[in-house]
mmCIF file with all atom_site columns, C-alpha atoms in Angstrom:
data_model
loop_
_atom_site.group_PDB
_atom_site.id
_atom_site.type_symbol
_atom_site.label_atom_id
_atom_site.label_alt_id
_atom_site.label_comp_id
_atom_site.label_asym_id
_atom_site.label_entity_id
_atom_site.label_seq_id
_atom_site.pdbx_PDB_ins_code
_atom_site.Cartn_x
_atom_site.Cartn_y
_atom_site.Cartn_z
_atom_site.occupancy
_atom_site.B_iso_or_equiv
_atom_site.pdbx_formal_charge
_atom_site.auth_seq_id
_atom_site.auth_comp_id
_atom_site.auth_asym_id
_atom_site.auth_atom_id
_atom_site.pdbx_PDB_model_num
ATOM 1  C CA . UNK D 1 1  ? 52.965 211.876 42.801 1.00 52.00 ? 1  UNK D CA 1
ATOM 2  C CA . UNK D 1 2  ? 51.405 210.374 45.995 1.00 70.00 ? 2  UNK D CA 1
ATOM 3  C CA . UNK D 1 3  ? 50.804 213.611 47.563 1.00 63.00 ? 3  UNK D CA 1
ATOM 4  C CA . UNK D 1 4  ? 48.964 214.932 44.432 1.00 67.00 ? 4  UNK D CA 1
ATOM 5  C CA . UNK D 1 5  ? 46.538 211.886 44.854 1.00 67.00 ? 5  UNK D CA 1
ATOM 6  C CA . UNK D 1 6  ? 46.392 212.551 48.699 1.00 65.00 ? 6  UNK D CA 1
ATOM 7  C CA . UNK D 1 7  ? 44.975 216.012 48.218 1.00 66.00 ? 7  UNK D CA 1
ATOM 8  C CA . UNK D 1 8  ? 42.818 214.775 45.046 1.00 71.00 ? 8  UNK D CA 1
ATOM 9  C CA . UNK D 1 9  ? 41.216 212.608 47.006 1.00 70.00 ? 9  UNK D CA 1
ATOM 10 C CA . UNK D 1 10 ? 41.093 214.977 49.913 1.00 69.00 ? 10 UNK D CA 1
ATOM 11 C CA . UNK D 1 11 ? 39.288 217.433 47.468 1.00 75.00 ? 11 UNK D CA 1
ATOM 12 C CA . UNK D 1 12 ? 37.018 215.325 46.528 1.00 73.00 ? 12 UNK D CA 1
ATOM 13 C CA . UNK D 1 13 ? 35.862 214.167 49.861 1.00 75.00 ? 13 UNK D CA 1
ATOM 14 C CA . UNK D 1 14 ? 35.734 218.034 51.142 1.00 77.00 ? 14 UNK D CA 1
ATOM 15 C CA . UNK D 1 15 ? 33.201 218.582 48.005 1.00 75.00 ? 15 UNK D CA 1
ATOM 16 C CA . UNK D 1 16 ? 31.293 215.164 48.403 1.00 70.00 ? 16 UNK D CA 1
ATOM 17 C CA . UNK D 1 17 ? 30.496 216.774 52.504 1.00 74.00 ? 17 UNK D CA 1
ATOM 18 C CA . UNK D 1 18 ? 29.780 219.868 51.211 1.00 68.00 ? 18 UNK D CA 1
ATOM 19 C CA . UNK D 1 19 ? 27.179 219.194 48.369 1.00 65.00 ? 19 UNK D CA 1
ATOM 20 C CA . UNK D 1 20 ? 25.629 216.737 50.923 1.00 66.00 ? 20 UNK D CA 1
ATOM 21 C CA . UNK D 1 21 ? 25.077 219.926 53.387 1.00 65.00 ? 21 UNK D CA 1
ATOM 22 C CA . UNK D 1 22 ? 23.826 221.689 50.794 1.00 64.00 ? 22 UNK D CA 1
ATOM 23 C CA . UNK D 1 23 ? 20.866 219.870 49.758 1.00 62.00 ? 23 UNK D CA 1
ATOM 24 C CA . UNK D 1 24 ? 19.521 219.415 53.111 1.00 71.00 ? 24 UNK D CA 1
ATOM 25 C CA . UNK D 1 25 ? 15.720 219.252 52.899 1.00 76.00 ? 25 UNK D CA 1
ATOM 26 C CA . UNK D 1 26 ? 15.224 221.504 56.471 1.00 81.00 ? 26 UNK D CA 1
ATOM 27 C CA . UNK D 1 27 ? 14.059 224.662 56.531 1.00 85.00 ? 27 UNK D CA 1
ATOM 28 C CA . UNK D 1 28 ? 16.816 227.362 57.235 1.00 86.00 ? 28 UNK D CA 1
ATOM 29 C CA . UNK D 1 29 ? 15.879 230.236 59.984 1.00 90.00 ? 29 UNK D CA 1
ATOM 30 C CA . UNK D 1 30 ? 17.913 233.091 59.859 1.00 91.00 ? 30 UNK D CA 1
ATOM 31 C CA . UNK D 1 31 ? 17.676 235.963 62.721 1.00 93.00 ? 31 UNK D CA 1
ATOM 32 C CA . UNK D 1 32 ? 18.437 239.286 61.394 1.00 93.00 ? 32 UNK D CA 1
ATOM 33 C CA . UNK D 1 33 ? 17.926 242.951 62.471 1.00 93.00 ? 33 UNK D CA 1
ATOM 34 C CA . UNK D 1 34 ? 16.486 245.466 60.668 1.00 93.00 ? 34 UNK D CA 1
ATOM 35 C CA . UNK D 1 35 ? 18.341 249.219 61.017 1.00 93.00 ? 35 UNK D CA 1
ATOM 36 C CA . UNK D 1 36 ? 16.226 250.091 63.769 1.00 95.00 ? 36 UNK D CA 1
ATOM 37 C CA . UNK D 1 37 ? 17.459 247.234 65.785 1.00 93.00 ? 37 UNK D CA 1
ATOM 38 C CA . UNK D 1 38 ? 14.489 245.313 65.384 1.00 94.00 ? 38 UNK D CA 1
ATOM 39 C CA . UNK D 1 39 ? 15.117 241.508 65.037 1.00 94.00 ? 39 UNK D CA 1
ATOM 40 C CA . UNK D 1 40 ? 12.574 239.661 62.531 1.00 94.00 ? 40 UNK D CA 1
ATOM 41 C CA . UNK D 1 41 ? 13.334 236.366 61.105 1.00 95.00 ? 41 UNK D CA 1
ATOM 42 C CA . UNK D 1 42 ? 13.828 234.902 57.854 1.00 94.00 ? 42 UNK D CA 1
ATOM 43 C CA . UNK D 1 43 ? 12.919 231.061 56.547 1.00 92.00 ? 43 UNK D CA 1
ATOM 44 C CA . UNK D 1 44 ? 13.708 229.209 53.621 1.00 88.00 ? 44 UNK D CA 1
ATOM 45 C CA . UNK D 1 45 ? 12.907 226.012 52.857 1.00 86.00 ? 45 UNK D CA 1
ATOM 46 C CA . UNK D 1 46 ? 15.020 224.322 50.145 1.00 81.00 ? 46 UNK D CA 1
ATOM 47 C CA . UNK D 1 47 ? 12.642 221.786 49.070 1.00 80.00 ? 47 UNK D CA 1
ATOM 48 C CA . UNK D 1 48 ? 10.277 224.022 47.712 1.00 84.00 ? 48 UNK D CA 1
ATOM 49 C CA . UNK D 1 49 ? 12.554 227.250 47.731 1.00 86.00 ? 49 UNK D CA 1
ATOM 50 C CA . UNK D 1 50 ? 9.442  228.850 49.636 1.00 88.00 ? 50 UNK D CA 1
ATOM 51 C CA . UNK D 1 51 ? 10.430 232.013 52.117 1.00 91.00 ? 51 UNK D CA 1
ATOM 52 C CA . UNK D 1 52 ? 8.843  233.695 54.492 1.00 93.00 ? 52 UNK D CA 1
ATOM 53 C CA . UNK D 1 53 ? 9.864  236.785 56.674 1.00 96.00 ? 53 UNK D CA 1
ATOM 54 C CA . UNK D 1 54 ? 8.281  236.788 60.164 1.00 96.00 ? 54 UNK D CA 1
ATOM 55 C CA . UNK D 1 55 ? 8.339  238.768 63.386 1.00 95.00 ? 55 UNK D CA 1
ATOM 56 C CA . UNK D 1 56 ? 8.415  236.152 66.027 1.00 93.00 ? 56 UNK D CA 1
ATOM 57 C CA . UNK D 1 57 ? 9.729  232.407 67.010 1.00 90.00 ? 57 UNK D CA 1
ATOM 58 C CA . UNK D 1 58 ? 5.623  231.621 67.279 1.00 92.00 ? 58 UNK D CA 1
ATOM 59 C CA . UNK D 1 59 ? 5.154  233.155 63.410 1.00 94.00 ? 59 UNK D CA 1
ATOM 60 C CA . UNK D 1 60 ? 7.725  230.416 63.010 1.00 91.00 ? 60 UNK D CA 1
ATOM 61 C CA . UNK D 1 61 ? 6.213  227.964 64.228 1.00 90.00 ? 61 UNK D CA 1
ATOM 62 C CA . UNK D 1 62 ? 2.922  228.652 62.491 1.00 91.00 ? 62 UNK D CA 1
ATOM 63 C CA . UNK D 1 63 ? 4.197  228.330 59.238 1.00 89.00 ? 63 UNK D CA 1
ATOM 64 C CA . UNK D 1 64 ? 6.391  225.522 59.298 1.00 85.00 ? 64 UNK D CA 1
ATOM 65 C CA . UNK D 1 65 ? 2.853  223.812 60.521 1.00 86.00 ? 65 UNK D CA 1
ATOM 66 C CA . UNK D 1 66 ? 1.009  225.198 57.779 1.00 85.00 ? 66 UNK D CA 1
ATOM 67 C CA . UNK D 1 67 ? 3.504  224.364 55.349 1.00 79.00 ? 67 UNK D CA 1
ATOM 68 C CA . UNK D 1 68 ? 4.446  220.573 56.037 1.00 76.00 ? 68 UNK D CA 1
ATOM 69 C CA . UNK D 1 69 ? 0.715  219.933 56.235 1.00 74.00 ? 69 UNK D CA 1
ATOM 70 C CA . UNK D 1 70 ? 0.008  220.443 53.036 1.00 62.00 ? 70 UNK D CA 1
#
């Protein structure tokens, strides 16, 4: 019976870390590659679950500026 309220409790910490990870307010940049080999870059920003799709790091840049000066 104590083991079953081990890994309860266990479970219930793993989901309490991984709800907290997944409401992070950052914006997300993910580098991808198109099937020419071209690499472009996506962002998402959770808090307002805006996206973008850009072709350089500077792009980036740009619009996180533009976007958290709102």
């Amino acid at each position: 019976m104590k083991f079953n309220q081990l890994r309860s409790g266990y479970q219930y910490l793993q989901q309490q870390i991984w709800q907290y990870f997944q409401h992070n307010s950052e914006p997300r940049t993910t580098q991808k590659r198109d099937r020419d080999g071209n690499v472009y870059y996506q962002v998402y920003d959770p808090r307002t679950q805006d996206s973008a799709t850009f072709g350089s790091e500077s792009e980036i840049r740009w619009w996180i500026e533009q976007h958290y000066s709102r």
